[in-house]
PDB file of C-alpha atoms in Angstrom:
ATOM      1  CA  MET A   1      -3.085   4.418  39.920  1.00 74.00           C
ATOM      2  CA  ALA A   2      -5.029   7.173  41.114  1.00 88.00           C
ATOM      3  CA  THR A   3      -7.810   8.519  38.880  1.00 93.00           C
ATOM      4  CA  TYR A   4      -9.212  11.853  39.240  1.00 93.00           C
ATOM      5  CA  ARG A   5     -12.793  12.962  38.062  1.00 95.00           C
ATOM      6  CA  PHE A   6     -14.187  15.968  37.503  1.00 96.00           C
ATOM      7  CA  GLY A   7     -17.890  16.078  35.768  1.00 95.00           C
ATOM      8  CA  PRO A   8     -16.704  14.898  32.112  1.00 95.00           C
ATOM      9  CA  TYR A   9     -13.167  15.105  32.480  1.00 96.00           C
ATOM     10  CA  THR A  10     -10.597  12.141  34.064  1.00 96.00           C
ATOM     11  CA  VAL A  11      -7.526  12.225  34.311  1.00 97.00           C
ATOM     12  CA  GLU A  12      -5.418   9.136  35.271  1.00 96.00           C
ATOM     13  CA  ALA A  13      -2.597  10.228  37.354  1.00 96.00           C
ATOM     14  CA  SER A  14       0.624   8.135  36.190  1.00 96.00           C
ATOM     15  CA  ASN A  15       4.256   7.014  37.884  1.00 95.00           C
ATOM     16  CA  GLU A  16       2.875   8.660  41.080  1.00 97.00           C
ATOM     17  CA  ASP A  17       6.009   7.632  43.370  1.00 97.00           C
ATOM     18  CA  LYS A  18       8.721   9.366  40.885  1.00 97.00           C
ATOM     19  CA  LEU A  19      10.825  11.698  42.665  1.00 97.00           C
ATOM     20  CA  LEU A  20      10.285  15.163  41.222  1.00 98.00           C
ATOM     21  CA  PHE A  21      12.089  16.712  44.610  1.00 98.00           C
ATOM     22  CA  PRO A  22      14.479  14.263  45.606  1.00 96.00           C
ATOM     23  CA  ASP A  23      16.142  16.346  48.453  1.00 96.00           C
ATOM     24  CA  ASP A  24      12.527  16.732  49.725  1.00 97.00           C
ATOM     25  CA  GLY A  25      11.284  13.224  49.012  1.00 97.00           C
ATOM     26  CA  LEU A  26       8.204  15.206  47.488  1.00 98.00           C
ATOM     27  CA  THR A  27       7.071  12.468  44.259  1.00 98.00           C
ATOM     28  CA  LYS A  28       4.826  13.678  41.647  1.00 98.00           C
ATOM     29  CA  GLY A  29       2.021  12.082  43.435  1.00 97.00           C
ATOM     30  CA  ASP A  30       2.532  14.866  45.606  1.00 98.00           C
ATOM     31  CA  LEU A  31       2.391  17.496  42.750  1.00 98.00           C
ATOM     32  CA  ILE A  32      -0.449  16.526  41.743  1.00 98.00           C
ATOM     33  CA  ALA A  33      -2.676  16.522  44.985  1.00 97.00           C
ATOM     34  CA  TYR A  34      -1.141  19.819  45.761  1.00 98.00           C
ATOM     35  CA  TYR A  35      -2.458  21.260  42.474  1.00 98.00           C
ATOM     36  CA  ASP A  36      -5.605  19.572  42.852  1.00 98.00           C
ATOM     37  CA  ARG A  37      -5.759  21.069  46.082  1.00 98.00           C
ATOM     38  CA  ILE A  38      -4.867  24.556  45.529  1.00 98.00           C
ATOM     39  CA  ALA A  39      -6.919  24.960  42.220  1.00 98.00           C
ATOM     40  CA  PRO A  40      -9.942  26.602  43.929  1.00 97.00           C
ATOM     41  CA  MET A  41      -7.465  29.874  44.614  1.00 97.00           C
ATOM     42  CA  MET A  42      -5.125  29.181  41.759  1.00 98.00           C
ATOM     43  CA  LEU A  43      -7.740  28.980  38.554  1.00 98.00           C
ATOM     44  CA  PRO A  44      -8.831  32.947  38.836  1.00 97.00           C
ATOM     45  CA  HIS A  45      -5.228  33.632  38.055  1.00 98.00           C
ATOM     46  CA  LEU A  46      -4.791  31.123  35.041  1.00 98.00           C
ATOM     47  CA  ARG A  47      -8.096  30.877  33.406  1.00 98.00           C
ATOM     48  CA  GLU A  48      -8.114  32.413  29.966  1.00 98.00           C
ATOM     49  CA  ARG A  49      -4.120  33.330  29.885  1.00 98.00           C
ATOM     50  CA  PRO A  50      -1.664  31.533  27.464  1.00 98.00           C
ATOM     51  CA  LEU A  51       0.525  29.645  29.371  1.00 98.00           C
ATOM     52  CA  ALA A  52       4.087  28.583  29.234  1.00 98.00           C
ATOM     53  CA  LEU A  53       4.585  25.574  30.605  1.00 98.00           C
ATOM     54  CA  HIS A  54       7.758  24.297  33.121  1.00 98.00           C
ATOM     55  CA  ARG A  55       7.894  20.586  32.648  1.00 98.00           C
ATOM     56  CA  TYR A  56      10.248  18.542  34.743  1.00 98.00           C
ATOM     57  CA  PRO A  57       9.599  15.440  33.899  1.00 95.00           C
ATOM     58  CA  ASP A  58      12.627  13.342  35.563  1.00 95.00           C
ATOM     59  CA  GLY A  59      12.615  15.555  38.599  1.00 97.00           C
ATOM     60  CA  ILE A  60      14.233  18.944  39.418  1.00 97.00           C
ATOM     61  CA  HIS A  61      17.313  18.031  39.726  1.00 95.00           C
ATOM     62  CA  ARG A  62      17.562  16.864  35.899  1.00 93.00           C
ATOM     63  CA  ALA A  63      17.277  19.497  32.725  1.00 91.00           C
ATOM     64  CA  GLY A  64      13.727  20.794  32.638  1.00 95.00           C
ATOM     65  CA  PHE A  65      12.660  22.380  29.684  1.00 97.00           C
ATOM     66  CA  VAL A  66       9.744  25.178  28.793  1.00 97.00           C
ATOM     67  CA  GLN A  67       7.266  24.144  26.316  1.00 98.00           C
ATOM     68  CA  GLN A  68       5.590  26.924  24.610  1.00 98.00           C
ATOM     69  CA  ALA A  69       3.133  25.245  22.453  1.00 98.00           C
ATOM     70  CA  CYS A  70       0.343  23.251  23.477  1.00 98.00           C
ATOM     71  CA  PRO A  71       1.143  19.343  22.290  1.00 97.00           C
ATOM     72  CA  ASP A  72      -1.164  17.796  19.925  1.00 97.00           C
ATOM     73  CA  TYR A  73      -1.385  14.910  22.480  1.00 97.00           C
ATOM     74  CA  PHE A  74      -2.877  17.000  25.077  1.00 98.00           C
ATOM     75  CA  PRO A  75      -6.941  15.974  25.293  1.00 97.00           C
ATOM     76  CA  ALA A  76      -9.027  18.006  23.280  1.00 97.00           C
ATOM     77  CA  TRP A  77     -10.966  19.488  26.896  1.00 97.00           C
ATOM     78  CA  ILE A  78      -7.576  21.619  27.387  1.00 98.00           C
ATOM     79  CA  ALA A  79      -8.255  24.917  26.096  1.00 98.00           C
ATOM     80  CA  ARG A  80      -5.845  26.531  23.453  1.00 98.00           C
ATOM     81  CA  ALA A  81      -5.419  30.140  22.650  1.00 98.00           C
ATOM     82  CA  THR A  82      -3.624  30.945  19.148  1.00 98.00           C
ATOM     83  CA  VAL A  83      -1.827  34.145  19.100  1.00 98.00           C
ATOM     84  CA  ASP A  84       0.303  36.150  16.815  1.00 97.00           C
ATOM     85  CA  LYS A  85       4.290  35.502  17.220  1.00 94.00           C
ATOM     86  CA  GLU A  86       7.059  37.081  15.178  1.00 91.00           C
ATOM     87  CA  GLY A  87       6.285  35.194  11.501  1.00 92.00           C
ATOM     88  CA  GLY A  88       3.450  33.493  12.298  1.00 97.00           C
ATOM     89  CA  THR A  89       1.269  32.243  15.272  1.00 98.00           C
ATOM     90  CA  ILE A  90       1.535  29.929  18.266  1.00 98.00           C
ATOM     91  CA  THR A  91      -0.799  28.306  20.001  1.00 98.00           C
ATOM     92  CA  HIS A  92      -0.485  27.763  23.697  1.00 98.00           C
ATOM     93  CA  ALA A  93      -2.418  25.668  26.398  1.00 98.00           C
ATOM     94  CA  VAL A  94      -4.742  27.523  28.922  1.00 98.00           C
ATOM     95  CA  CYS A  95      -6.001  25.811  32.205  1.00 98.00           C
ATOM     96  CA  ASN A  96      -9.590  27.152  32.770  1.00 98.00           C
ATOM     97  CA  HIS A  97     -10.137  24.364  35.383  1.00 97.00           C
ATOM     98  CA  ARG A  98      -9.692  21.952  37.879  1.00 98.00           C
ATOM     99  CA  ALA A  99      -9.138  18.889  35.428  1.00 98.00           C
ATOM    100  CA  ALA A 100      -6.631  21.068  33.347  1.00 98.00           C
ATOM    101  CA  LEU A 101      -4.818  21.772  36.218  1.00 98.00           C
ATOM    102  CA  VAL A 102      -4.122  18.372  37.263  1.00 98.00           C
ATOM    103  CA  TYR A 103      -3.865  16.776  33.932  1.00 98.00           C
ATOM    104  CA  LEU A 104      -0.613  19.544  33.416  1.00 98.00           C
ATOM    105  CA  ALA A 105       0.403  18.458  36.808  1.00 98.00           C
ATOM    106  CA  ASN A 106       0.349  14.643  35.631  1.00 98.00           C
ATOM    107  CA  GLN A 107       2.519  15.988  32.535  1.00 98.00           C
ATOM    108  CA  GLY A 108       5.391  16.973  35.122  1.00 98.00           C
ATOM    109  CA  VAL A 109       4.610  20.632  34.642  1.00 98.00           C
ATOM    110  CA  VAL A 110       6.000  22.098  37.791  1.00 98.00           C
ATOM    111  CA  THR A 111       5.368  25.806  37.275  1.00 98.00           C
ATOM    112  CA  PRO A 112       2.526  26.890  34.641  1.00 98.00           C
ATOM    113  CA  HIS A 113       3.644  30.655  33.541  1.00 98.00           C
ATOM    114  CA  VAL A 114       1.423  32.724  31.949  1.00 98.00           C
ATOM    115  CA  TRP A 115       0.850  35.734  30.222  1.00 98.00           C
ATOM    116  CA  LEU A 116      -0.389  39.568  32.072  1.00 98.00           C
ATOM    117  CA  SER A 117      -3.513  39.225  29.223  1.00 98.00           C
ATOM    118  CA  ARG A 118      -6.379  37.215  28.488  1.00 98.00           C
ATOM    119  CA  THR A 119      -7.041  35.502  25.537  1.00 98.00           C
ATOM    120  CA  ASP A 120      -9.727  37.595  24.529  1.00 98.00           C
ATOM    121  CA  ARG A 121      -7.675  40.962  23.928  1.00 98.00           C
ATOM    122  CA  PRO A 122      -3.942  39.143  24.339  1.00 98.00           C
ATOM    123  CA  ARG A 123      -2.110  42.514  23.483  1.00 98.00           C
ATOM    124  CA  HIS A 124      -4.355  44.503  26.322  1.00 98.00           C
ATOM    125  CA  PRO A 125      -2.877  43.580  29.537  1.00 98.00           C
ATOM    126  CA  ASP A 126      -4.751  43.250  33.173  1.00 98.00           C
ATOM    127  CA  ARG A 127      -1.775  43.254  35.437  1.00 98.00           C
ATOM    128  CA  LEU A 128       1.673  45.340  35.473  1.00 98.00           C
ATOM    129  CA  VAL A 129       4.154  43.590  37.040  1.00 98.00           C
ATOM    130  CA  PHE A 130       7.333  44.812  38.947  1.00 98.00           C
ATOM    131  CA  ASP A 131       9.747  42.040  39.639  1.00 97.00           C
ATOM    132  CA  LEU A 132      12.082  42.617  42.177  1.00 97.00           C
ATOM    133  CA  ASP A 133      15.540  40.404  41.510  1.00 91.00           C
ATOM    134  CA  PRO A 134      17.865  40.864  44.521  1.00 91.00           C
ATOM    135  CA  PRO A 135      21.591  40.521  44.114  1.00 88.00           C
ATOM    136  CA  ASP A 136      21.799  37.467  46.565  1.00 81.00           C
ATOM    137  CA  ASP A 137      19.639  36.324  49.381  1.00 75.00           C
ATOM    138  CA  ASP A 138      19.319  40.022  51.086  1.00 76.00           C
ATOM    139  CA  THR A 139      15.437  39.849  52.409  1.00 86.00           C
ATOM    140  CA  GLY A 140      15.754  43.236  53.584  1.00 91.00           C
ATOM    141  CA  LEU A 141      16.962  44.837  50.527  1.00 93.00           C
ATOM    142  CA  VAL A 142      13.729  43.323  48.564  1.00 95.00           C
ATOM    143  CA  ARG A 143      12.072  44.358  51.630  1.00 96.00           C
ATOM    144  CA  ASP A 144      13.060  48.171  51.248  1.00 96.00           C
ATOM    145  CA  ALA A 145      12.143  47.872  47.558  1.00 97.00           C
ATOM    146  CA  ALA A 146       8.407  46.488  47.853  1.00 97.00           C
ATOM    147  CA  ARG A 147       7.571  49.533  49.817  1.00 98.00           C
ATOM    148  CA  ALA A 148       9.327  51.570  47.442  1.00 98.00           C
ATOM    149  CA  VAL A 149       7.420  50.822  44.561  1.00 98.00           C
ATOM    150  CA  ARG A 150       4.138  50.752  46.391  1.00 98.00           C
ATOM    151  CA  ALA A 151       4.892  54.439  47.612  1.00 98.00           C
ATOM    152  CA  LEU A 152       5.325  55.507  43.997  1.00 98.00           C
ATOM    153  CA  LEU A 153       1.994  53.334  42.937  1.00 98.00           C
ATOM    154  CA  ASP A 154      -0.053  55.138  46.241  1.00 98.00           C
ATOM    155  CA  ASP A 155       1.490  58.895  44.783  1.00 98.00           C
ATOM    156  CA  LEU A 156       0.127  57.593  41.128  1.00 98.00           C
ATOM    157  CA  GLY A 157      -3.213  56.028  42.465  1.00 98.00           C
ATOM    158  CA  LEU A 158      -2.403  52.715  41.893  1.00 98.00           C
ATOM    159  CA  PRO A 159      -3.440  50.007  43.835  1.00 98.00           C
ATOM    160  CA  ALA A 160      -0.215  47.268  44.894  1.00 98.00           C
ATOM    161  CA  TYR A 161      -0.422  44.049  45.928  1.00 98.00           C
ATOM    162  CA  VAL A 162       2.331  41.653  46.949  1.00 98.00           C
ATOM    163  CA  MET A 163       3.688  38.402  46.800  1.00 98.00           C
ATOM    164  CA  THR A 164       7.012  35.992  47.188  1.00 97.00           C
ATOM    165  CA  THR A 165       7.772  34.200  43.619  1.00 97.00           C
ATOM    166  CA  GLY A 166       8.883  31.562  45.982  1.00 95.00           C
ATOM    167  CA  SER A 167      12.703  31.959  44.472  1.00 92.00           C
ATOM    168  CA  ARG A 168      14.912  35.115  46.113  1.00 87.00           C
ATOM    169  CA  GLY A 169      12.546  37.847  45.171  1.00 93.00           C
ATOM    170  CA  LEU A 170       8.666  39.448  45.555  1.00 97.00           C
ATOM    171  CA  HIS A 171       6.599  40.729  42.797  1.00 98.00           C
ATOM    172  CA  VAL A 172       4.375  44.383  43.068  1.00 98.00           C
ATOM    173  CA  VAL A 173       1.180  43.781  40.838  1.00 98.00           C
ATOM    174  CA  THR A 174      -1.125  46.283  39.580  1.00 98.00           C
ATOM    175  CA  PRO A 175      -4.438  45.069  38.007  1.00 98.00           C
ATOM    176  CA  LEU A 176      -5.176  46.886  35.096  1.00 98.00           C
ATOM    177  CA  ASP A 177      -8.315  47.877  33.295  1.00 98.00           C
ATOM    178  CA  ARG A 178      -7.460  46.369  29.852  1.00 98.00           C
ATOM    179  CA  SER A 179      -7.692  50.034  28.201  1.00 98.00           C
ATOM    180  CA  ALA A 180      -3.865  50.286  27.202  1.00 98.00           C
ATOM    181  CA  ASP A 181      -1.944  48.052  25.031  1.00 98.00           C
ATOM    182  CA  TYR A 182       1.434  45.930  26.091  1.00 98.00           C
ATOM    183  CA  ASP A 183       3.437  48.994  24.309  1.00 98.00           C
ATOM    184  CA  THR A 184       1.665  51.607  26.733  1.00 98.00           C
ATOM    185  CA  VAL A 185       1.966  49.434  30.207  1.00 98.00           C
ATOM    186  CA  ARG A 186       5.549  48.568  29.394  1.00 98.00           C
ATOM    187  CA  ALA A 187       6.633  52.361  28.795  1.00 98.00           C
ATOM    188  CA  PHE A 188       4.769  53.157  31.677  1.00 98.00           C
ATOM    189  CA  ALA A 189       6.821  50.272  33.884  1.00 98.00           C
ATOM    190  CA  ARG A 190       9.735  51.474  32.436  1.00 98.00           C
ATOM    191  CA  ASP A 191       9.143  55.211  33.333  1.00 98.00           C
ATOM    192  CA  ALA A 192       7.874  54.468  36.815  1.00 98.00           C
ATOM    193  CA  ALA A 193      11.187  52.308  37.266  1.00 98.00           C
ATOM    194  CA  ASP A 194      13.878  55.213  36.148  1.00 97.00           C
ATOM    195  CA  LEU A 195      11.952  57.218  38.392  1.00 98.00           C
ATOM    196  CA  LEU A 196      12.246  54.724  41.802  1.00 98.00           C
ATOM    197  CA  THR A 197      15.880  54.081  41.029  1.00 97.00           C
ATOM    198  CA  HIS A 198      16.748  57.990  40.367  1.00 97.00           C
ATOM    199  CA  ARG A 199      15.044  58.300  43.423  1.00 96.00           C
ATOM    200  CA  HIS A 200      17.126  55.166  45.815  1.00 96.00           C
ATOM    201  CA  PRO A 201      20.500  54.883  43.331  1.00 95.00           C
ATOM    202  CA  ASP A 202      21.726  53.361  45.834  1.00 93.00           C
ATOM    203  CA  LEU A 203      19.143  50.293  46.091  1.00 94.00           C
ATOM    204  CA  LEU A 204      17.558  50.390  42.783  1.00 96.00           C
ATOM    205  CA  THR A 205      18.838  49.216  39.296  1.00 94.00           C
ATOM    206  CA  THR A 206      17.576  48.669  35.719  1.00 93.00           C
ATOM    207  CA  GLU A 207      20.885  47.451  34.618  1.00 91.00           C
ATOM    208  CA  PRO A 208      19.911  44.195  33.071  1.00 87.00           C
ATOM    209  CA  ARG A 209      23.268  43.260  33.203  1.00 86.00           C
ATOM    210  CA  ARG A 210      24.900  41.336  36.910  1.00 84.00           C
ATOM    211  CA  ALA A 211      28.350  43.074  36.369  1.00 82.00           C
ATOM    212  CA  ASP A 212      26.732  46.644  36.346  1.00 82.00           C
ATOM    213  CA  ARG A 213      24.215  46.000  39.191  1.00 87.00           C
ATOM    214  CA  ARG A 214      27.042  46.836  41.919  1.00 86.00           C
ATOM    215  CA  GLY A 215      25.079  44.938  44.682  1.00 88.00           C
ATOM    216  CA  ARG A 216      21.626  46.988  44.037  1.00 94.00           C
ATOM    217  CA  LEU A 217      18.457  45.246  43.477  1.00 95.00           C
ATOM    218  CA  TYR A 218      17.475  44.423  40.048  1.00 94.00           C
ATOM    219  CA  LEU A 219      14.297  46.457  39.267  1.00 96.00           C
ATOM    220  CA  ASP A 220      12.928  44.380  36.224  1.00 96.00           C
ATOM    221  CA  THR A 221      10.121  45.385  34.195  1.00 97.00           C
ATOM    222  CA  LEU A 222      10.863  43.448  30.904  1.00 96.00           C
ATOM    223  CA  ARG A 223       7.633  41.297  31.414  1.00 96.00           C
ATOM    224  CA  ASN A 224       5.299  43.933  30.620  1.00 98.00           C
ATOM    225  CA  ALA A 225       5.711  43.050  27.260  1.00 98.00           C
ATOM    226  CA  TYR A 226       3.558  41.199  24.651  1.00 98.00           C
ATOM    227  CA  GLY A 227       4.092  37.860  24.998  1.00 97.00           C
ATOM    228  CA  GLN A 228       6.372  37.715  27.983  1.00 98.00           C
ATOM    229  CA  THR A 229       5.149  35.515  31.201  1.00 98.00           C
ATOM    230  CA  THR A 230       4.874  35.473  34.751  1.00 98.00           C
ATOM    231  CA  VAL A 231       4.484  32.988  37.629  1.00 98.00           C
ATOM    232  CA  PRO A 232       1.189  33.347  39.194  1.00 98.00           C
ATOM    233  CA  PRO A 233      -0.267  32.607  42.518  1.00 98.00           C
ATOM    234  CA  TYR A 234       0.119  29.501  44.270  1.00 98.00           C
ATOM    235  CA  ALA A 235       2.779  28.153  41.397  1.00 98.00           C
ATOM    236  CA  VAL A 236       5.190  25.747  42.740  1.00 98.00           C
ATOM    237  CA  ARG A 237       8.612  26.363  41.736  1.00 98.00           C
ATOM    238  CA  PRO A 238      11.398  23.757  40.717  1.00 98.00           C
ATOM    239  CA  ARG A 239      13.903  24.585  44.008  1.00 97.00           C
ATOM    240  CA  PRO A 240      14.719  22.351  46.582  1.00 96.00           C
ATOM    241  CA  GLY A 241      11.878  22.075  49.221  1.00 97.00           C
ATOM    242  CA  ALA A 242       9.073  23.147  46.800  1.00 98.00           C
ATOM    243  CA  PRO A 243       8.717  26.849  47.349  1.00 98.00           C
ATOM    244  CA  VAL A 244       5.146  28.053  46.814  1.00 98.00           C
ATOM    245  CA  ALA A 245       4.509  31.757  45.010  1.00 98.00           C
ATOM    246  CA  THR A 246       2.269  33.403  47.572  1.00 98.00           C
ATOM    247  CA  PRO A 247       0.404  36.669  47.878  1.00 98.00           C
ATOM    248  CA  LEU A 248       0.952  38.792  51.389  1.00 98.00           C
ATOM    249  CA  HIS A 249      -0.737  41.342  52.993  1.00 98.00           C
ATOM    250  CA  TRP A 250       1.537  44.455  52.750  1.00 98.00           C
ATOM    251  CA  ALA A 251       2.213  43.976  57.029  1.00 97.00           C
ATOM    252  CA  GLU A 252       3.658  40.937  56.720  1.00 97.00           C
ATOM    253  CA  VAL A 253       6.824  42.680  54.198  1.00 97.00           C
ATOM    254  CA  ASP A 254       7.597  44.274  57.617  1.00 96.00           C
ATOM    255  CA  ASP A 255       8.840  40.664  58.602  1.00 96.00           C
ATOM    256  CA  PRO A 256      12.700  41.068  59.096  1.00 94.00           C
ATOM    257  CA  THR A 257      12.513  36.690  58.552  1.00 94.00           C
ATOM    258  CA  LEU A 258      10.228  37.220  55.696  1.00 94.00           C
ATOM    259  CA  ALA A 259      12.116  34.878  52.791  1.00 93.00           C
ATOM    260  CA  SER A 260      10.419  34.371  49.545  1.00 94.00           C
ATOM    261  CA  ASP A 261      10.678  30.527  49.452  1.00 95.00           C
ATOM    262  CA  ARG A 262       8.920  30.616  53.255  1.00 96.00           C
ATOM    263  CA  TYR A 263       5.972  29.081  51.759  1.00 98.00           C
ATOM    264  CA  THR A 264       5.997  25.383  50.239  1.00 98.00           C
ATOM    265  CA  ILE A 265       3.338  22.599  49.595  1.00 98.00           C
ATOM    266  CA  ARG A 266       4.255  20.923  52.653  1.00 97.00           C
ATOM    267  CA  ASN A 267       2.997  24.321  55.143  1.00 98.00           C
ATOM    268  CA  LEU A 268       0.834  26.685  52.777  1.00 98.00           C
ATOM    269  CA  PHE A 269      -2.257  25.202  53.869  1.00 98.00           C
ATOM    270  CA  ARG A 270      -1.524  25.537  57.083  1.00 98.00           C
ATOM    271  CA  ARG A 271      -1.311  29.585  55.995  1.00 97.00           C
ATOM    272  CA  LEU A 272      -4.660  29.326  53.962  1.00 97.00           C
ATOM    273  CA  ALA A 273      -6.310  28.373  57.447  1.00 97.00           C
ATOM    274  CA  GLN A 274      -5.344  30.990  59.087  1.00 97.00           C
ATOM    275  CA  VAL A 275      -4.889  33.965  56.799  1.00 96.00           C
ATOM    276  CA  ASP A 276      -7.501  35.419  54.408  1.00 95.00           C
ATOM    277  CA  ASP A 277      -6.872  35.931  51.102  1.00 95.00           C
ATOM    278  CA  PRO A 278      -4.467  39.044  50.304  1.00 97.00           C
ATOM    279  CA  TRP A 279      -5.841  38.586  46.866  1.00 97.00           C
ATOM    280  CA  ALA A 280      -9.017  38.506  46.944  1.00 91.00           C
ATOM    281  CA  GLY A 281     -10.837  41.155  44.617  1.00 90.00           C
ATOM    282  CA  LEU A 282      -7.652  42.264  43.204  1.00 95.00           C
ATOM    283  CA  ALA A 283      -9.814  42.166  39.391  1.00 94.00           C
ATOM    284  CA  ARG A 284     -12.589  44.624  40.902  1.00 95.00           C
ATOM    285  CA  HIS A 285      -9.850  47.190  41.374  1.00 97.00           C
ATOM    286  CA  ALA A 286      -8.312  47.179  38.045  1.00 98.00           C
ATOM    287  CA  HIS A 287      -7.224  50.979  36.338  1.00 97.00           C
ATOM    288  CA  ALA A 288      -6.464  52.695  34.279  1.00 98.00           C
ATOM    289  CA  LEU A 289      -3.174  54.208  33.310  1.00 98.00           C
ATOM    290  CA  ARG A 290      -4.228  57.468  31.610  1.00 98.00           C
ATOM    291  CA  ALA A 291      -4.335  59.655  34.640  1.00 98.00           C
ATOM    292  CA  PRO A 292      -1.730  57.804  36.556  1.00 98.00           C
ATOM    293  CA  ARG A 293       0.519  58.503  33.746  1.00 98.00           C
ATOM    294  CA  GLU A 294       0.055  62.081  33.963  1.00 98.00           C
ATOM    295  CA  ARG A 295       0.830  61.860  37.760  1.00 98.00           C
ATOM    296  CA  LEU A 296       4.092  59.622  36.795  1.00 98.00           C
ATOM    297  CA  ASP A 297       4.913  62.918  34.115  1.00 98.00           C
ATOM    298  CA  ALA A 298       4.643  65.307  36.739  1.00 98.00           C
ATOM    299  CA  LEU A 299       6.768  63.458  38.811  1.00 97.00           C
ATOM    300  CA  ARG A 300       9.740  62.504  36.314  1.00 96.00           C
ATOM    301  CA  ALA A 301       9.513  66.505  35.604  1.00 96.00           C
ATOM    302  CA  THR A 302      10.273  67.670  39.019  1.00 94.00           C
ATOM    303  CA  ASP A 303      12.307  64.918  40.621  1.00 85.00           C
TER     304      ASP A 303
END
């Protein structure tokens, strides 16, 4: 049994030899070691954000579950955030330091999903997300969609950051200054998506029903709502190979061999030794939406 010590905090790892990714021979100990090592790069995307914990205590070949409320048995040094929900409140776990991330991995948390807002202003997101969900594994479709989203954001005066999700698609993210609330951000994202589908009707759709998409990529903006979550950078996904959500440089989107599950817990650190963090300084480029909203309305009126 390994013991992880982080100043005043101690995590006793248990059942480290349990296979969490049985087809790949990856154990809970491997998951814990990964999150311990990636913590310095991942924590800026986790701190002060309510979490939904995607847990697989018996491995990804068995049914997992998403835990919204922080369990009573979590140690007191795991931060909590109590937020409003329909009909009351709910208290989420928050991961503010390395010890907490290792503790969560020891609990079988394969993927910690994060809110787009932070605990001090939970109704004001600091990120806007376009989730590019392809109908199949057509990487060309995803890459074309990502470039289309970036082009519109450029026209609107907003920065665009891209990452693999570790699943099939890509996320394009814009940092916000938290002056807008969720309703404002969601409406902006929806209207931007509608403009994109108008410009690229054979490529993109906002139809939530798969039967209505007809081979087009689903441009999902539903995550931009209060209480919704998204996968953060460097999170492991419960899929064969243990793929990792990975920030990219935009030039990498042009690579025809790009796949959303290219980077895994086995090869990510080789990449990090060779490539600068594409999302370094993301928070410093946070924008308000007032001027972009005016530009978007003008484009919608003339397109």
